[in-house]
Tab-separated table of C-alpha atoms in Angstrom:
chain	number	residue	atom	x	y	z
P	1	UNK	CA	18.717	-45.453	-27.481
P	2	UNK	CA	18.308	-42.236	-26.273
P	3	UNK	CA	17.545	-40.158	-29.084
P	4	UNK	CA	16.376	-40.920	-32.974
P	5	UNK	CA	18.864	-42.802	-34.836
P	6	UNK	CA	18.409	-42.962	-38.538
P	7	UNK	CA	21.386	-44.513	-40.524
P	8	UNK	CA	23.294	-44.455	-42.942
P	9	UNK	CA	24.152	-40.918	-42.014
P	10	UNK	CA	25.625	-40.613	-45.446
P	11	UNK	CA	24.252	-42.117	-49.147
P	12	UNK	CA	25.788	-42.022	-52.069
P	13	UNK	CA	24.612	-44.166	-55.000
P	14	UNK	CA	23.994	-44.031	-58.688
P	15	UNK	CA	21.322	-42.634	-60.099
P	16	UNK	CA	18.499	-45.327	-61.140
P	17	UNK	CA	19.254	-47.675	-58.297
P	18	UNK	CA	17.014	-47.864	-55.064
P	19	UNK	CA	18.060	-47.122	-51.723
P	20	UNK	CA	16.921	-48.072	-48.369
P	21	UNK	CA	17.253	-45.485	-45.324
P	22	UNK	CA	16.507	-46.703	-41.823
P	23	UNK	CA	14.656	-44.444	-38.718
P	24	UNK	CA	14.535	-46.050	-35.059
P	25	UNK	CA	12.890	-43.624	-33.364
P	26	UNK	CA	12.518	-42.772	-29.292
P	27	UNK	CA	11.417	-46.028	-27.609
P	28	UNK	CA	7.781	-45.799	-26.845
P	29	UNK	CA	7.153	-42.726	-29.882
P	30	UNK	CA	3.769	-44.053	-31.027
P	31	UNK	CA	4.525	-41.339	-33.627
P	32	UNK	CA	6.853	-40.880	-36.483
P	33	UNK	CA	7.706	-38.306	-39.176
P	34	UNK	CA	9.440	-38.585	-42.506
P	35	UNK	CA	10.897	-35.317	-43.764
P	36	UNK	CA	13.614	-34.157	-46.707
P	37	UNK	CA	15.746	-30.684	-46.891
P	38	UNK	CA	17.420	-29.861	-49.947
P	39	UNK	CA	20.222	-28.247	-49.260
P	40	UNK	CA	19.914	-24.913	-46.813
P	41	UNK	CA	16.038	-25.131	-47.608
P	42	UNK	CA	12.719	-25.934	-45.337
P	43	UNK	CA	11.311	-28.937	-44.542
P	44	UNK	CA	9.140	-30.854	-47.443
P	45	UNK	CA	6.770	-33.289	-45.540
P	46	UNK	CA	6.727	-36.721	-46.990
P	47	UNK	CA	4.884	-39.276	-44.491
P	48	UNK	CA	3.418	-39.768	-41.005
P	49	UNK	CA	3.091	-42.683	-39.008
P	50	UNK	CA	0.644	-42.703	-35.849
P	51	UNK	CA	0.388	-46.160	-34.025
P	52	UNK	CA	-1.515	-48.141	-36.157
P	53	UNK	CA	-3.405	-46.271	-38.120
P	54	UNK	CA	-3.041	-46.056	-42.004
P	55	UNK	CA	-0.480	-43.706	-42.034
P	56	UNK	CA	-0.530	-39.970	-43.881
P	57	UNK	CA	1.176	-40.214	-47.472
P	58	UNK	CA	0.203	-36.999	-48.640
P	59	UNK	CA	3.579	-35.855	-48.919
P	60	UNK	CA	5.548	-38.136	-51.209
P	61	UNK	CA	6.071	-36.879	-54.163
P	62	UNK	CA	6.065	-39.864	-56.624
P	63	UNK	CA	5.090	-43.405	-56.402
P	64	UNK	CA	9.285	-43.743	-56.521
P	65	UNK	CA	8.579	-42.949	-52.686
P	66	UNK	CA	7.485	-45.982	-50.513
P	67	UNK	CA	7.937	-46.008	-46.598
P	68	UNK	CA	7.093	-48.784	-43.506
P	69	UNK	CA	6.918	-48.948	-40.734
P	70	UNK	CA	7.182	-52.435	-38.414
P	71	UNK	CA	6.207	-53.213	-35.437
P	72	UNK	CA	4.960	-49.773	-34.806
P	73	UNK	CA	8.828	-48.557	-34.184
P	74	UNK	CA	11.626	-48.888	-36.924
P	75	UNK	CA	10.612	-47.437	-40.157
P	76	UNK	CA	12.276	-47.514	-43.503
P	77	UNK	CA	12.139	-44.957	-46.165
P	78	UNK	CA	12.479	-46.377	-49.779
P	79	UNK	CA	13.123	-44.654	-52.956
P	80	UNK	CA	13.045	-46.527	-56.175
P	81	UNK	CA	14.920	-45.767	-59.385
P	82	UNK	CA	16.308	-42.614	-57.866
P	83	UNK	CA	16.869	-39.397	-59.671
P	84	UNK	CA	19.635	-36.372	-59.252
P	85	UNK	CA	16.615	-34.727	-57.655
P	86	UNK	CA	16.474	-36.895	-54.696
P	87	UNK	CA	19.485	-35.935	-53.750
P	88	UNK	CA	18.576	-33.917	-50.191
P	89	UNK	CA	18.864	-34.808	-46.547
P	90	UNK	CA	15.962	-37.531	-45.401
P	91	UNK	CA	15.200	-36.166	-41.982
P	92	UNK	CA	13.168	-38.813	-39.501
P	93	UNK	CA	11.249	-37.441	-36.023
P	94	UNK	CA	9.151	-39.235	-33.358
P	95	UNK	CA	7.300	-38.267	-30.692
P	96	UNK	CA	4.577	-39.382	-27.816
P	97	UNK	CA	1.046	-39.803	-28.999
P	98	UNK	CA	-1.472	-37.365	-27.794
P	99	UNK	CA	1.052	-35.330	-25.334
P	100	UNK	CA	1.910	-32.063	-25.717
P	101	UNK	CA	6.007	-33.361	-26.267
P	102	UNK	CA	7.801	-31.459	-28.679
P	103	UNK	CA	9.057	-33.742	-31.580
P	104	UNK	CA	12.660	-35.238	-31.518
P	105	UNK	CA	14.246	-34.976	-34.726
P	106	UNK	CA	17.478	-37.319	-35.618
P	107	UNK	CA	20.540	-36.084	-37.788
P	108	UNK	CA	19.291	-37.264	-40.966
P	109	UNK	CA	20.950	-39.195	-44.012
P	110	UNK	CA	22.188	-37.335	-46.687
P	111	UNK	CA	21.147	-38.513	-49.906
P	112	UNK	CA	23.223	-37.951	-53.310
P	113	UNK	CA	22.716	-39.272	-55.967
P	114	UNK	CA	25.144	-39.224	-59.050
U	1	UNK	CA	-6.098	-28.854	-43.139
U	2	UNK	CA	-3.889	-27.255	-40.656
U	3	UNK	CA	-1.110	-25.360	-41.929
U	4	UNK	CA	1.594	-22.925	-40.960
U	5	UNK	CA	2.983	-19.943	-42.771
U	6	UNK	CA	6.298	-18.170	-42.044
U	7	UNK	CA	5.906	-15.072	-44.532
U	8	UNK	CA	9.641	-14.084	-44.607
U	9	UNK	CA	12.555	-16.520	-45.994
U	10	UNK	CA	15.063	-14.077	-44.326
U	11	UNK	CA	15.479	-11.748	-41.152
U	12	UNK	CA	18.627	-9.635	-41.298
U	13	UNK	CA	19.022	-8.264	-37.881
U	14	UNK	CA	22.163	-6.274	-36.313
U	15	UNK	CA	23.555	-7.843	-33.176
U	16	UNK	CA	22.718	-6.341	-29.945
U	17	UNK	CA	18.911	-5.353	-31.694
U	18	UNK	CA	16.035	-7.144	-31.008
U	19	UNK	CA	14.668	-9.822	-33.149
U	20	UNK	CA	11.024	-11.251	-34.347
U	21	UNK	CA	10.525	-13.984	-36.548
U	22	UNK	CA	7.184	-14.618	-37.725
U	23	UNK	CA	4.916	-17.407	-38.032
U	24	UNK	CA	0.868	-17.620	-38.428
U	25	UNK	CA	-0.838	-21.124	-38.709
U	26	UNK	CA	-4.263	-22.236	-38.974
U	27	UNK	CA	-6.384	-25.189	-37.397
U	28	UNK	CA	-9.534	-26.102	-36.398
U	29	UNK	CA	-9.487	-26.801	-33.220
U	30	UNK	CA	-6.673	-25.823	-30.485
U	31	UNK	CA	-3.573	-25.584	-31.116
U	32	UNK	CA	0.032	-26.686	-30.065
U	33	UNK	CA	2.872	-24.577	-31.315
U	34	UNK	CA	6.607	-25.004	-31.369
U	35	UNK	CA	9.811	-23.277	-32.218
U	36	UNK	CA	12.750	-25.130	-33.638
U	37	UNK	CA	16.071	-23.797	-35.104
U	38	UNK	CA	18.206	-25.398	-36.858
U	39	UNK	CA	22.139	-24.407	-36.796
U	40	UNK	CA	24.104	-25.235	-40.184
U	41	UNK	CA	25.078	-28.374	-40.703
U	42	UNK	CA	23.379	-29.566	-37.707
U	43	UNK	CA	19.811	-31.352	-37.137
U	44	UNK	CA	17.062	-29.442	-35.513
U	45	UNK	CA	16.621	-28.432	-32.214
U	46	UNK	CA	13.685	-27.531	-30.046
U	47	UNK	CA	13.343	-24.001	-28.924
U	48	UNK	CA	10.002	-23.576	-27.037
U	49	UNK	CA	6.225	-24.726	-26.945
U	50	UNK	CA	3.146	-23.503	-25.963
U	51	UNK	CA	0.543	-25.497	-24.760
U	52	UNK	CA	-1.663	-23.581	-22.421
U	53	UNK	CA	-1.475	-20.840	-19.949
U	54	UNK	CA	0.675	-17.431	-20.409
U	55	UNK	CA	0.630	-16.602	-23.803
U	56	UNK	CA	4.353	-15.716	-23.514
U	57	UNK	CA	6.320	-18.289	-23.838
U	58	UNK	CA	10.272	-18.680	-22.948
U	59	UNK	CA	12.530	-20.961	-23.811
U	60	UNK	CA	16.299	-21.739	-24.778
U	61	UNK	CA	19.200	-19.232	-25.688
U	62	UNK	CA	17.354	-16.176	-24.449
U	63	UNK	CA	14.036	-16.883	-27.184
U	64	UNK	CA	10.438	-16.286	-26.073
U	65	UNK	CA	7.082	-16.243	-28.300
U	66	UNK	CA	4.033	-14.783	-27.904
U	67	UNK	CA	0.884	-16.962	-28.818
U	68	UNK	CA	-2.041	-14.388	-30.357
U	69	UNK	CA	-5.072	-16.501	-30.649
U	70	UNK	CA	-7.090	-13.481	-32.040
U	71	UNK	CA	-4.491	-13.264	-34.336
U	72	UNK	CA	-3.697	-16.861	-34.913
U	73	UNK	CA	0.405	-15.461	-34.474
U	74	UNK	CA	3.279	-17.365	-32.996
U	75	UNK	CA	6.076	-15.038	-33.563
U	76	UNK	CA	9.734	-15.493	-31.769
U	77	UNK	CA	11.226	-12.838	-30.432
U	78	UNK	CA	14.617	-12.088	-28.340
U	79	UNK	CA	15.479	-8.702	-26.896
U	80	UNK	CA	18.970	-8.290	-27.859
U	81	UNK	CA	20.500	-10.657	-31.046
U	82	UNK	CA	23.719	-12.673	-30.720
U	83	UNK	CA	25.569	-13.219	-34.573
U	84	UNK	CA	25.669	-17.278	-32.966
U	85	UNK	CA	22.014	-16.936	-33.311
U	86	UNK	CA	22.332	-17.142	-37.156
U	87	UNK	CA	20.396	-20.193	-38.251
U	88	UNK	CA	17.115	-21.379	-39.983
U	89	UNK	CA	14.199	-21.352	-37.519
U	90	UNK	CA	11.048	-23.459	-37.947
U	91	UNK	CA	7.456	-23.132	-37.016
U	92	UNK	CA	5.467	-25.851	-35.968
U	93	UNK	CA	1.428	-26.770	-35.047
U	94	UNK	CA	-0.192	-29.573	-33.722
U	95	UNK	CA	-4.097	-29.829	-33.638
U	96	UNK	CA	-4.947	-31.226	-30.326
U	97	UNK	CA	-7.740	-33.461	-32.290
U	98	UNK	CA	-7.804	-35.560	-35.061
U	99	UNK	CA	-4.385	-37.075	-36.227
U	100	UNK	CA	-2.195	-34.789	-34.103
U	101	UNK	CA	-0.121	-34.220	-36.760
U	102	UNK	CA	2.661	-31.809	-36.503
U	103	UNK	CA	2.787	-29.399	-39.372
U	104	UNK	CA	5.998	-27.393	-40.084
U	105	UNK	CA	6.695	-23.739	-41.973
U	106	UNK	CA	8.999	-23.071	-44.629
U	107	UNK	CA	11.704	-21.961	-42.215
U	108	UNK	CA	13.286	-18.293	-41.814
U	109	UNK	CA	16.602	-17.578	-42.083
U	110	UNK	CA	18.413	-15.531	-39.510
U	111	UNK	CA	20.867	-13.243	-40.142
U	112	UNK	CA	22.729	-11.461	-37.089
U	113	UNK	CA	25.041	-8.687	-38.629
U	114	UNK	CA	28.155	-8.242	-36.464
């Protein structure tokens, strides 16, 4: 595609089950980003996948957080047993390894959970 | 660790005056810098980079920045403000070495005052 497609666009589910969102980032993006916004607020770095190296984790904030990525291109986000404090919008990004290319962002999946 | 730091959560600015946004960061090697805003309700968009070259850098809707290395400053500026500029803006780094990851700010939110 021609842009970063993450889907669904919109989540809502029950607080205590898991949920599954999906990134397919730009076609060739040896790099790829994992980021949430609550609501109006800045960007909270959760993971960071570079080609295949052991990608960065530092940002996930509980071991409720779990993210893959196959193949070196699609890459799910998973969040187990979710809590009301999850609820935010799951922003994904890619972007060419080692060039000086800005990084694409796609319109994110909005999380609530109830 | 590289970082970013965008010292002000809000800009209030009166439209037709000129604007400045602010953003330091801090890496160890050379750095890549980017601009993003973010309208509401809408996913981010890239603004401007700099990469080399003329530390004053243009880019979309009128926005430059001026890259101080001495003063390790990215700040976005635009002569005269627009009330449709209203929106979050992001800050951005890249190292050039190491993992190349791409490191945002808080985010600053814009406020043009008809």
């Amino acid at each position: 595609g021609a842009g970063v497609s993450q889907s669904p666009s919109n989540k809502v589910t029950e607080k205590g089950k898991d949920v599954e969102l999906r990134c397919d980032p730009i076609s060739g993006h040896t790099a790829l980003y994992w980021y949430r916004q609550s609501l109006g607020q800045g960007l909270e770095f959760l993971i960071y996948f570079q080609g295949n190296s052991a990608p960065d984790k530092s940002g996930l904030p509980s071991d409720r957080f779990s993210a893959e990525r196959t193949g070196g291109s699609v890459s799910t986000l998973t969040i187990q047993r979710t809590q009301q404090e999850d609820s935010a919008v799951y922003l994904c990004a890619s972007s060419p390894r080692g060039g000086n290319t800005e990084a694409f962002f796609g319109q994110g999946t909005r999380l609530t959970v109830v | 660790a590289q970082s970013v730091a965008q010292p002000e959560d809000q800009v209030n600015v009166a439209e037709g005056n000129p604007l400045t946004v602010k953003c330091t960061y801090s890496v160890s090697g050379n750095p890549y810098l980017f601009w993003y805003v973010q309208y509401p309700n809408r996913g981010l968009q890239f603004l401007l980079k700099y990469i080399t070259g003329d530390n004053l850098v243009k880019g979309s809707y009128g926005f430059e920045a001026e890259f101080n290395k001495s003063q390790t400053s990215f700040h976005l500026k635009k002569p005269s403000a627009l009330v449709s500029d209203s929106a979050l803006y992001f800050c951005a780094v890249r190292d050039l070495g190491g993992y190349q990851k791409v490191t945002f700010g808080t985010g600053t939110k814009l406020q043009v005052i008809p």
